mmCIF file of C-alpha atoms in Angstrom:
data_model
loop_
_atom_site.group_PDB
_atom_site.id
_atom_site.type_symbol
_atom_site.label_atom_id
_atom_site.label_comp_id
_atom_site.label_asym_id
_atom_site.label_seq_id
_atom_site.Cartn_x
_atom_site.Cartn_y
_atom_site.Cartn_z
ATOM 1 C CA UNK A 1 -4.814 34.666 -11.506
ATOM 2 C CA UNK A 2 -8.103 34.941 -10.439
ATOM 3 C CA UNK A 3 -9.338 32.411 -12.575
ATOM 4 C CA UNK A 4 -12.788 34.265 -12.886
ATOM 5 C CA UNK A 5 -12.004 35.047 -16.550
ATOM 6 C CA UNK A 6 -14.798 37.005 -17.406
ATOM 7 C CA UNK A 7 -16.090 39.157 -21.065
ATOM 8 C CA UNK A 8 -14.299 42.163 -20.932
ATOM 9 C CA UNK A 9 -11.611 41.440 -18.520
ATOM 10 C CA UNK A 10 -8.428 42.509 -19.754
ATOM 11 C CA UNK A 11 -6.571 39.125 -19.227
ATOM 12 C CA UNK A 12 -2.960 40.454 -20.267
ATOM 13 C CA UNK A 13 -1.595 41.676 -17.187
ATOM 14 C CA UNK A 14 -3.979 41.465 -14.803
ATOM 15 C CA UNK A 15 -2.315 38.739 -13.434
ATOM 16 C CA UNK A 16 0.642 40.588 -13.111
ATOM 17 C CA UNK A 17 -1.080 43.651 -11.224
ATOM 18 C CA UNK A 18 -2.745 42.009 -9.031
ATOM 19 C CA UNK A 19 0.278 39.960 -8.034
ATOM 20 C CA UNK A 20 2.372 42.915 -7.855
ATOM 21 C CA UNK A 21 -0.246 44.663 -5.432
ATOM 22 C CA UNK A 22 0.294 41.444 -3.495
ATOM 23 C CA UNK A 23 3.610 41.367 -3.434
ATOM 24 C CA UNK A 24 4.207 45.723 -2.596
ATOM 25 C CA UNK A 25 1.803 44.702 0.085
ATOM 26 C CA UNK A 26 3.971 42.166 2.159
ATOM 27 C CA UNK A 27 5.923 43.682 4.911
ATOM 28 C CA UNK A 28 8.042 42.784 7.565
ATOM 29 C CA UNK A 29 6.168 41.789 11.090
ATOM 30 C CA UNK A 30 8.008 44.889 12.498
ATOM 31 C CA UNK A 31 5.771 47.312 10.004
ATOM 32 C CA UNK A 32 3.167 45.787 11.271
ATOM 33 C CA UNK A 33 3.689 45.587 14.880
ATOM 34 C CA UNK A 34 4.632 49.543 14.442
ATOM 35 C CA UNK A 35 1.068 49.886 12.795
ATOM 36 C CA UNK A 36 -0.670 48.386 15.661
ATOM 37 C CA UNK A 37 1.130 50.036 17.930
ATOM 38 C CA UNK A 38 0.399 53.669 16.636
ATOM 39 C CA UNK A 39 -3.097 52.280 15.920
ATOM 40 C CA UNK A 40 -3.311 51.839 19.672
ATOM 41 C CA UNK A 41 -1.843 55.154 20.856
ATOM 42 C CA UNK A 42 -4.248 57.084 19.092
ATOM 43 C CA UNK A 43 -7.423 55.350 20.149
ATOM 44 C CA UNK A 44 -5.620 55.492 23.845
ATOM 45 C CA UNK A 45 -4.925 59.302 23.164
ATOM 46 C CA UNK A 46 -8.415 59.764 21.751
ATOM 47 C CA UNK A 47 -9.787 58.069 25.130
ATOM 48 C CA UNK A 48 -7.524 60.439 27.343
ATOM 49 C CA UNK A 49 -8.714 63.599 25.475
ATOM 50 C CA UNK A 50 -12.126 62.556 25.652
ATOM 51 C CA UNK A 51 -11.789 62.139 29.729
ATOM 52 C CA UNK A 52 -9.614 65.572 29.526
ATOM 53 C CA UNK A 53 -12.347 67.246 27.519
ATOM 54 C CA UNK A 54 -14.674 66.274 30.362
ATOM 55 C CA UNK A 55 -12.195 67.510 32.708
ATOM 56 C CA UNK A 56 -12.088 70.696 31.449
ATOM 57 C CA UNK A 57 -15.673 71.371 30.967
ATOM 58 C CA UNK A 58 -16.515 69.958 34.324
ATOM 59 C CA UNK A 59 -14.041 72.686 36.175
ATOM 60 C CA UNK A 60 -15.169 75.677 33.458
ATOM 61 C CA UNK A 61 -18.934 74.967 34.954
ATOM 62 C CA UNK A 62 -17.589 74.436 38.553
ATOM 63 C CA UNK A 63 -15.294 78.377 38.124
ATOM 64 C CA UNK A 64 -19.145 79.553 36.546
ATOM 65 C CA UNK A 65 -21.257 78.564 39.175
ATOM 66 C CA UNK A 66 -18.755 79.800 41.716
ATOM 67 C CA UNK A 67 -19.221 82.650 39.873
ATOM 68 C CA UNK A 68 -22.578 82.947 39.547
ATOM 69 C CA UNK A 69 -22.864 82.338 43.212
ATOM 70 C CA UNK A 70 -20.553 85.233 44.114
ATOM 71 C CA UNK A 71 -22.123 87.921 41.530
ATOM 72 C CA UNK A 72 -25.697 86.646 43.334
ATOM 73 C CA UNK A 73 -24.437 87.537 46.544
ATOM 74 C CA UNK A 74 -24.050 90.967 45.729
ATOM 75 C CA UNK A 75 -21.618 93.510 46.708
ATOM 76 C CA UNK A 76 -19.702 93.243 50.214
ATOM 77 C CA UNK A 77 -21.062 95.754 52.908
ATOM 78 C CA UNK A 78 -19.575 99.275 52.475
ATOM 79 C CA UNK A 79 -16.566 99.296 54.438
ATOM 80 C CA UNK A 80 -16.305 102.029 57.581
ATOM 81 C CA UNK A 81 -13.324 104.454 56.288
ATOM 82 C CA UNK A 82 -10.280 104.002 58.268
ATOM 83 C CA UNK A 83 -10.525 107.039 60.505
ATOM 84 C CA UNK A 84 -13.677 105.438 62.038
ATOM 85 C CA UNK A 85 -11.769 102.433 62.615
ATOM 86 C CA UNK A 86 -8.773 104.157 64.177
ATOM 87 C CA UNK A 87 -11.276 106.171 66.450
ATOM 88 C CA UNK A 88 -13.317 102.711 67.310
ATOM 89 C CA UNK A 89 -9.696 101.125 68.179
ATOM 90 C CA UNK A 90 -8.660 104.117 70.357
ATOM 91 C CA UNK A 91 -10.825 102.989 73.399
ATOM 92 C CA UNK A 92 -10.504 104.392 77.154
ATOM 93 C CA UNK A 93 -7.422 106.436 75.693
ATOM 94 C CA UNK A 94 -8.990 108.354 73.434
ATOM 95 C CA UNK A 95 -11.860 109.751 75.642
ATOM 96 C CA UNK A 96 -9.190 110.993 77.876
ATOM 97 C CA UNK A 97 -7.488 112.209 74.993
ATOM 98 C CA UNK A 98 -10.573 114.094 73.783
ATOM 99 C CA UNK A 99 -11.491 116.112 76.972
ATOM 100 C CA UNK A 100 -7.952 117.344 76.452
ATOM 101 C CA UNK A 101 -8.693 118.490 73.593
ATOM 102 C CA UNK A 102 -11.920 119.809 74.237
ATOM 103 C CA UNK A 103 -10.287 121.413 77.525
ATOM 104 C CA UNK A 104 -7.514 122.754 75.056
ATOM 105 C CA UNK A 105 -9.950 124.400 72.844
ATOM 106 C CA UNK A 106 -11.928 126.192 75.527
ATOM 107 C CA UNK A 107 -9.157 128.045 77.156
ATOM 108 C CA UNK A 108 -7.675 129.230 73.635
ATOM 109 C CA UNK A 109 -7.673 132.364 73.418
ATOM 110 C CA UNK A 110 -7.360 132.727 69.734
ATOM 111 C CA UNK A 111 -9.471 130.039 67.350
ATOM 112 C CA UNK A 112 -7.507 126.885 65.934
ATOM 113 C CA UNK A 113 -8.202 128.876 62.723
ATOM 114 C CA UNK A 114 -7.072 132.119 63.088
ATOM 115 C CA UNK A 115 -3.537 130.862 65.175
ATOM 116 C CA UNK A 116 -1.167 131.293 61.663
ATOM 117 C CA UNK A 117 -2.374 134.873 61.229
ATOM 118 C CA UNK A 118 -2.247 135.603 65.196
ATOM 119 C CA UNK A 119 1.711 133.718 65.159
ATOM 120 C CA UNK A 120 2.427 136.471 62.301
ATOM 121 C CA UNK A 121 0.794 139.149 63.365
ATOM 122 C CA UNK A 122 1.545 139.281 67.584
ATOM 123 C CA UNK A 123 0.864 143.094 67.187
ATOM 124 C CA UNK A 124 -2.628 143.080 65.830
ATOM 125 C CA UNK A 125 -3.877 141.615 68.809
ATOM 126 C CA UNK A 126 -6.104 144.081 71.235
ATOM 127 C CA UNK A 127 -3.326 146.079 73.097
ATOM 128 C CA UNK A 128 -5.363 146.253 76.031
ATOM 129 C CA UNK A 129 -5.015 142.631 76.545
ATOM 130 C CA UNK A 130 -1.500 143.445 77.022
ATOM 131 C CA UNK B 1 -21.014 28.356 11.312
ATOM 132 C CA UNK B 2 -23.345 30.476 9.800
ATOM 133 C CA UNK B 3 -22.648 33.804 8.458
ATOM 134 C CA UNK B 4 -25.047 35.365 10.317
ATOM 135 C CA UNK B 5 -23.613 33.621 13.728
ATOM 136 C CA UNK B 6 -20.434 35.024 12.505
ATOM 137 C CA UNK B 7 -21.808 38.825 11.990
ATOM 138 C CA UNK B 8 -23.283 38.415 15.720
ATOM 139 C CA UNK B 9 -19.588 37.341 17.230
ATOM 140 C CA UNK B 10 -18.359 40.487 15.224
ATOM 141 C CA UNK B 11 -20.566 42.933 16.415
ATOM 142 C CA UNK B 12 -19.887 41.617 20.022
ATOM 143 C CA UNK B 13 -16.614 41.691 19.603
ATOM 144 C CA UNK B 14 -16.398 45.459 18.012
ATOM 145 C CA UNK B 15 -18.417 46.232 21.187
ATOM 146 C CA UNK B 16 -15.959 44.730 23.306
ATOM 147 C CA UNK B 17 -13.164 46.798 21.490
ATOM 148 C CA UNK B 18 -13.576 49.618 23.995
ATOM 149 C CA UNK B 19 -13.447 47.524 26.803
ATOM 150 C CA UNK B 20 -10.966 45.230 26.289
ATOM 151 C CA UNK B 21 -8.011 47.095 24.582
ATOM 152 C CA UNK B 22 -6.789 43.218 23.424
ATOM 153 C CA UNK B 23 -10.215 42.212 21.584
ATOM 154 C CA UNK B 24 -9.513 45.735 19.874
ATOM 155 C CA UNK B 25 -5.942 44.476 19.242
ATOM 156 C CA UNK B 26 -7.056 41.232 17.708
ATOM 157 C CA UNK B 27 -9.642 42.955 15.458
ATOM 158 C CA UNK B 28 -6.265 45.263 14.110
ATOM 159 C CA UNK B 29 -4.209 42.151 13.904
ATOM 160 C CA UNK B 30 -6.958 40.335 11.783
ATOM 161 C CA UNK B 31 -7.569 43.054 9.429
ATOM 162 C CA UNK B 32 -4.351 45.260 9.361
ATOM 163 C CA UNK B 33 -2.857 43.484 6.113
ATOM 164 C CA UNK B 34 -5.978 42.897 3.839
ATOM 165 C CA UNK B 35 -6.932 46.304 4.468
ATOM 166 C CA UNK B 36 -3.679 47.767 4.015
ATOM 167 C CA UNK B 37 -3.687 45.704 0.408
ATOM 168 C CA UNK B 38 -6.572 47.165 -0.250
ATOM 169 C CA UNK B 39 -5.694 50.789 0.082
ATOM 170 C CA UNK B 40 -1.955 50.313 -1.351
ATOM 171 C CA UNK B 41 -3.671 48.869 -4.176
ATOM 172 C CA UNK B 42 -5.985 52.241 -4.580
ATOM 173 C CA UNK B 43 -3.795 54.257 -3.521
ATOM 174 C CA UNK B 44 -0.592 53.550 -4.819
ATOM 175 C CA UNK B 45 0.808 55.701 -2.616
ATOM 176 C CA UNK B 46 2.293 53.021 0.829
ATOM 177 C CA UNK B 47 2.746 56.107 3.073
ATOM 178 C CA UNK B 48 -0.937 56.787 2.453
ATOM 179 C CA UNK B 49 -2.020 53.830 2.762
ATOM 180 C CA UNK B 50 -0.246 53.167 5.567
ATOM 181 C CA UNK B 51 -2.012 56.110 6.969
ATOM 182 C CA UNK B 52 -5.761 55.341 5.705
ATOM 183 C CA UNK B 53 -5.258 51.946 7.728
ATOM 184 C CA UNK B 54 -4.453 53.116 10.762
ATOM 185 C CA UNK B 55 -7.197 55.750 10.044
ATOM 186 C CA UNK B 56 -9.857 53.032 9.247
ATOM 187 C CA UNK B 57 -8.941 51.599 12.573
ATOM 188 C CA UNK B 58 -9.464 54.840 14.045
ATOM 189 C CA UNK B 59 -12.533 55.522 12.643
ATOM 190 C CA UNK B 60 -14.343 52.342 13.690
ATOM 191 C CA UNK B 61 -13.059 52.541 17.061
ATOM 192 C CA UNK B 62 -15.101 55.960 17.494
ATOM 193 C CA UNK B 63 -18.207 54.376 15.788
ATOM 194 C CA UNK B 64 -17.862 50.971 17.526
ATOM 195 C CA UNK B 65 -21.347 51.259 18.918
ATOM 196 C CA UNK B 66 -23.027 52.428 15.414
ATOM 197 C CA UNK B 67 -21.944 48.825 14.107
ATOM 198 C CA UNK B 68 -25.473 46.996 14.113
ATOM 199 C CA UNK B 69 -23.425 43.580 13.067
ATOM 200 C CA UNK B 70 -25.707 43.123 10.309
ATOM 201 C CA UNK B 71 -22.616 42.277 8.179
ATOM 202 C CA UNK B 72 -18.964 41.098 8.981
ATOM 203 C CA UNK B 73 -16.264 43.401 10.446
ATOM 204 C CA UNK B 74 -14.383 43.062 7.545
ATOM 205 C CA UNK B 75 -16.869 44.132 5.432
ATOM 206 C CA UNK B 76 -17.756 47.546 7.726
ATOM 207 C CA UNK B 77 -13.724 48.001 8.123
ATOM 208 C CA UNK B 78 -13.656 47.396 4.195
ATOM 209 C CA UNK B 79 -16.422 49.839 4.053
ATOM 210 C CA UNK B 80 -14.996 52.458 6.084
ATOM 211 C CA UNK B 81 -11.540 52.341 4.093
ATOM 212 C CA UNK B 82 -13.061 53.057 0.897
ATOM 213 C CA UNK B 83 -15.021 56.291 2.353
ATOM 214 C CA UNK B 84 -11.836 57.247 3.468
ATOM 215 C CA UNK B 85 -10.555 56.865 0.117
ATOM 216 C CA UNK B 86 -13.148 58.723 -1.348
ATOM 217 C CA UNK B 87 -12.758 61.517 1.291
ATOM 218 C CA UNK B 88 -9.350 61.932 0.646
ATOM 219 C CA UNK B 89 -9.692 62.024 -3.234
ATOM 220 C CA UNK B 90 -12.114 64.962 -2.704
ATOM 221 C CA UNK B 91 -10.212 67.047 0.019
ATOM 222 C CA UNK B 92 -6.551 67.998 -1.589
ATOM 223 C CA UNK B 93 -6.256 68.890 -4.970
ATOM 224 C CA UNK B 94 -2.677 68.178 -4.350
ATOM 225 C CA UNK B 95 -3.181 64.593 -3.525
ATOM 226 C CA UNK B 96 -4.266 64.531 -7.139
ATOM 227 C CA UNK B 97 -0.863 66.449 -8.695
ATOM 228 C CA UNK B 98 1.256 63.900 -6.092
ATOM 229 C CA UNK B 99 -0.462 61.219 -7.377
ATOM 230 C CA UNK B 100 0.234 62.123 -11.073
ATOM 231 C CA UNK B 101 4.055 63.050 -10.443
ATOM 232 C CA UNK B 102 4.403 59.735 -8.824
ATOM 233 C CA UNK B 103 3.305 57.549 -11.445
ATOM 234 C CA UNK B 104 6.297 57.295 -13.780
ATOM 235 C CA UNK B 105 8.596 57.708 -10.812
ATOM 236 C CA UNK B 106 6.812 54.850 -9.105
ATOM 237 C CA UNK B 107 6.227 52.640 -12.331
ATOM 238 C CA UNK B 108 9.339 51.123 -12.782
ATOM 239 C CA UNK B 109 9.626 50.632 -8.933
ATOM 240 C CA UNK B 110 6.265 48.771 -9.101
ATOM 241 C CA UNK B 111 7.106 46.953 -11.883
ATOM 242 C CA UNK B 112 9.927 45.656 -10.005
ATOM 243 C CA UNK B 113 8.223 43.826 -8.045
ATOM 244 C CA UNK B 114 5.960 41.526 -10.032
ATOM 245 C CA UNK B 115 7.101 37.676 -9.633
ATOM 246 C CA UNK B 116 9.249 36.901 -12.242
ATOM 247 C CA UNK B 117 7.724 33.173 -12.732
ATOM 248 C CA UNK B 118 7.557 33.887 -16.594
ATOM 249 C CA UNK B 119 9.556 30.821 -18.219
ATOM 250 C CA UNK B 120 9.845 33.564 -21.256
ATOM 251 C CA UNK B 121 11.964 36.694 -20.348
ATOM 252 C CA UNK B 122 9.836 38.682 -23.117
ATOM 253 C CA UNK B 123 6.576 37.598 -21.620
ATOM 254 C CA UNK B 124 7.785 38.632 -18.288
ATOM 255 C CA UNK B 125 8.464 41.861 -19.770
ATOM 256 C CA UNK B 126 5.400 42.292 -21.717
ATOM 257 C CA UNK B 127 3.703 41.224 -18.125
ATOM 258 C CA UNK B 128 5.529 44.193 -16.303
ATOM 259 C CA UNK B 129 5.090 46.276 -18.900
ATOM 260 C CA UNK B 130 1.254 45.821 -18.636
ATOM 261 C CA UNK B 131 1.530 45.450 -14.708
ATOM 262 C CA UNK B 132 2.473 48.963 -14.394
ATOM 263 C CA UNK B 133 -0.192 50.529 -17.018
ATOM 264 C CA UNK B 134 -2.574 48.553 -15.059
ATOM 265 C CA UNK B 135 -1.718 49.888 -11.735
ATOM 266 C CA UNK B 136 -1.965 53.460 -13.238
ATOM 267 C CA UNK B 137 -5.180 52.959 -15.170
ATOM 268 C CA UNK B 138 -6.492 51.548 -12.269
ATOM 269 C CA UNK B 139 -5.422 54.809 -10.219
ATOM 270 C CA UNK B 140 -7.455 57.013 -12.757
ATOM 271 C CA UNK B 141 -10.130 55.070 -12.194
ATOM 272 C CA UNK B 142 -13.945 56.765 -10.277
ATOM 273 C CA UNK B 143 -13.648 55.740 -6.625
ATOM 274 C CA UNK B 144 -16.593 52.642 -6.662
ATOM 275 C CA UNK B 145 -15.246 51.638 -10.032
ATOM 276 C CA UNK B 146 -12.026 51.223 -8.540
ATOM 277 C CA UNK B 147 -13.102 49.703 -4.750
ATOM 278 C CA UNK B 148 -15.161 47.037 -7.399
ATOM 279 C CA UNK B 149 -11.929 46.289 -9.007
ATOM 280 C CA UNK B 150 -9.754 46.251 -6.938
ATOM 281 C CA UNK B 151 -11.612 43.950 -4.472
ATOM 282 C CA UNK B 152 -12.754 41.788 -7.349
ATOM 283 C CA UNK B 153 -9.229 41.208 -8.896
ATOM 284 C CA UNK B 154 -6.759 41.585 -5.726
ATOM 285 C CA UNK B 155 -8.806 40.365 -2.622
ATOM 286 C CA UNK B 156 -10.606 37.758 -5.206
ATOM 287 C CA UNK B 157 -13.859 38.524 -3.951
ATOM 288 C CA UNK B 158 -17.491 37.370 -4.979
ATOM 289 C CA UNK B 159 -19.197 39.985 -6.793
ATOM 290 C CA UNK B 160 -22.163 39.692 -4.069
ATOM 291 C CA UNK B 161 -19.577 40.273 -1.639
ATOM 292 C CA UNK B 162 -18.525 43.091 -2.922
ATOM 293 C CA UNK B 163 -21.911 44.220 -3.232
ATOM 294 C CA UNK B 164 -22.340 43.756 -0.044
ATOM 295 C CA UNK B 165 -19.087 46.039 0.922
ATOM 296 C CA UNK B 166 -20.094 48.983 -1.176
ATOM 297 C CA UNK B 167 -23.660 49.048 0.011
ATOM 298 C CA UNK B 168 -25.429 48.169 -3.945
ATOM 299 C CA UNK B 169 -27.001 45.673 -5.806
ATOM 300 C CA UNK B 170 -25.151 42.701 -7.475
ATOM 301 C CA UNK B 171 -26.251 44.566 -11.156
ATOM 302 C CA UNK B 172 -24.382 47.731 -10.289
ATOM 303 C CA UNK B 173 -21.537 45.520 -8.849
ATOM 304 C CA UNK B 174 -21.317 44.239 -12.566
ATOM 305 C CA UNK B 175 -21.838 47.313 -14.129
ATOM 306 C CA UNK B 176 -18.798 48.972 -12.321
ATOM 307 C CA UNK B 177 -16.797 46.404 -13.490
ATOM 308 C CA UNK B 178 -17.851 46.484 -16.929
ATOM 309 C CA UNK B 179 -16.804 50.171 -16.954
ATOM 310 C CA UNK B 180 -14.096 49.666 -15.139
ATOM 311 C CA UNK B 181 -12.666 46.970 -16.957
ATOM 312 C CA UNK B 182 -13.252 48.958 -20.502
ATOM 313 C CA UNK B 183 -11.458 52.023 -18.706
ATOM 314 C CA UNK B 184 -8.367 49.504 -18.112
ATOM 315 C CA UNK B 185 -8.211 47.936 -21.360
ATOM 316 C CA UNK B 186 -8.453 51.151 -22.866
ATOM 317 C CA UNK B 187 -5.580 53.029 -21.087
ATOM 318 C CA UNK B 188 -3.595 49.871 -21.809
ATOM 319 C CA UNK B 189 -4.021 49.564 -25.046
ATOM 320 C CA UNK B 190 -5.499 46.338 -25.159
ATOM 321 C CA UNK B 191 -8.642 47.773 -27.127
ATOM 322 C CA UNK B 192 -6.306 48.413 -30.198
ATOM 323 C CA UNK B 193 -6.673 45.825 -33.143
#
């Protein structure tokens, strides 16, 4: 074997063993070529991961500081409620409209509020009116 | 050229593994079967060793730029395979009840496959026979004990080489194999009168 024989060594068999080992050992180039190849695909998939890692944590503290930059900002201005709006967006129109109204209102002879109970009640008004 | 010039070309060309995927390639190539003779041998078990290879590869290819090249690539792959080894024994429990249920499943298998370039059929026998108690013996054996021997009486390596692989002096080199050797003959049988 060896041919290191040395005190101690057990000499029956080791020859054997070690030959065996050898022998279990040998494969075809195809095993091999496999090997290398799967060898190869996970250092390549280790590289990828390491660049998608980076990926990741690159876009997680690019959504963060968007963020942060939003929540600094504060909140938006209160909005005006819509009926403002819709009076803003009524323009020329709506003044005319409003003097009607106004003009409406002064030559009523019962108030807005008190029209239901007048509408049920014709006979309650003053009879001298009538 | 001198071993040291040949630790410096090494380390330059570990460096170069993660730039050139072909130096990498070569490194694999040069390595892949020693290393994988290694670990079958400590192992017995080619799926895992198989596996620890490809690991070992793995391995030094993350800590390419730790390599300092004060020894050969060999050695540091060598080196890394036997951690791995010795990581493995510790983790599973179950890699320990596999091992033991493969044995006599295995043997015969093993035994198989010794030469048979014994002119006398009983020798070749008795040679198989001893093979196979070896291999298991060997198996049972603590993880340096069995790196020591293995590399000593497979891969036929210098005892300050091996020293050199397992990070200890030359006098602990011996001293595993001393044990290791006793272990052997004893599970053989070779200790009996």
């Amino acid at each position: 074997m060896t041919g290191h024989e040395e005190p101690g060594q057990p000499t029956r068999g080791l020859d054997a063993w070690a030959r065996t080992v050898r022998a279990e050992a040998e494969r075809d180039e195809a095993f091999w070529a496999r090997q290398r190849t799967d060898i190869r695909q996970r250092t390549q998939t280790q590289g990828v991961s390491l660049w998608g890692w980076v990926a990741v944590l690159g876009t997680a503290s690019m959504a963060a500081t968007a963020l942060a930059i939003l929540l600094a900002r504060g909140p938006d201005p209160v909005q005006a409620p819509a009926a403002m709006i819709a009076v803003a967006n009524i323009g020329a129109n709506g003044d005319d409209q409003l003097l009607m109204d106004v003009e409406k209102a002064v030559l009523r002879e019962v108030p807005m509020a008190f029209e239901p109970a007048d509408f049920l009640l014709p006979g309650a008004r003053d009879p001298e009116e009538e | 050229m001198t071993r040291q010039t040949t630790a410096i070309i090494d380390a330059t060309a570990v460096r170069a593994m993660g730039l050139e995927a072909a130096s990498f390639d070569g490194i694999v190539r040069e390595h892949q079967q020693r290393l994988y003779r290694l670990l079958l041998a400590m192992t017995r078990d080619p799926d895992e060793a198989d596996g620890l290879v490809q690991e070992t590869f793995v391995r030094a290819f993350e800590h390419r730029e730790a390599f300092r090249g004060d020894c050969e690539v060999g050695t540091w792959l060598t080196r890394i395979a036997i951690n791995l080894v010795r990581d493995r024994t510790r983790s599973g429990p179950w890699r320990f009840w596999k091992s033991l249920f493969r044995r006599d499943g295995d043997a015969a298998r093993e035994a198989e496959q010794v030469p048979d370039d014994a002119p006398d059929p009983v020798r070749a026998l008795l040679a198989r026979e001893d093979a196979r108690a070896i291999g298991v013996a060997v198996a049972r054996l603590p993880i340096r004990q069995r790196a020591a021997f293995t590399l000593r009486y497979v891969e036929e390596q210098s005892v300050s080489r091996i020293a050199e692989t397992l990070g200890c002096e030359v006098g602990t080199v011996k001293a595993h194999l001393a044990r290791a050797t006793a272990a052997v003959r004893r599970e053989v049988g070779h200790d009996r009168p």
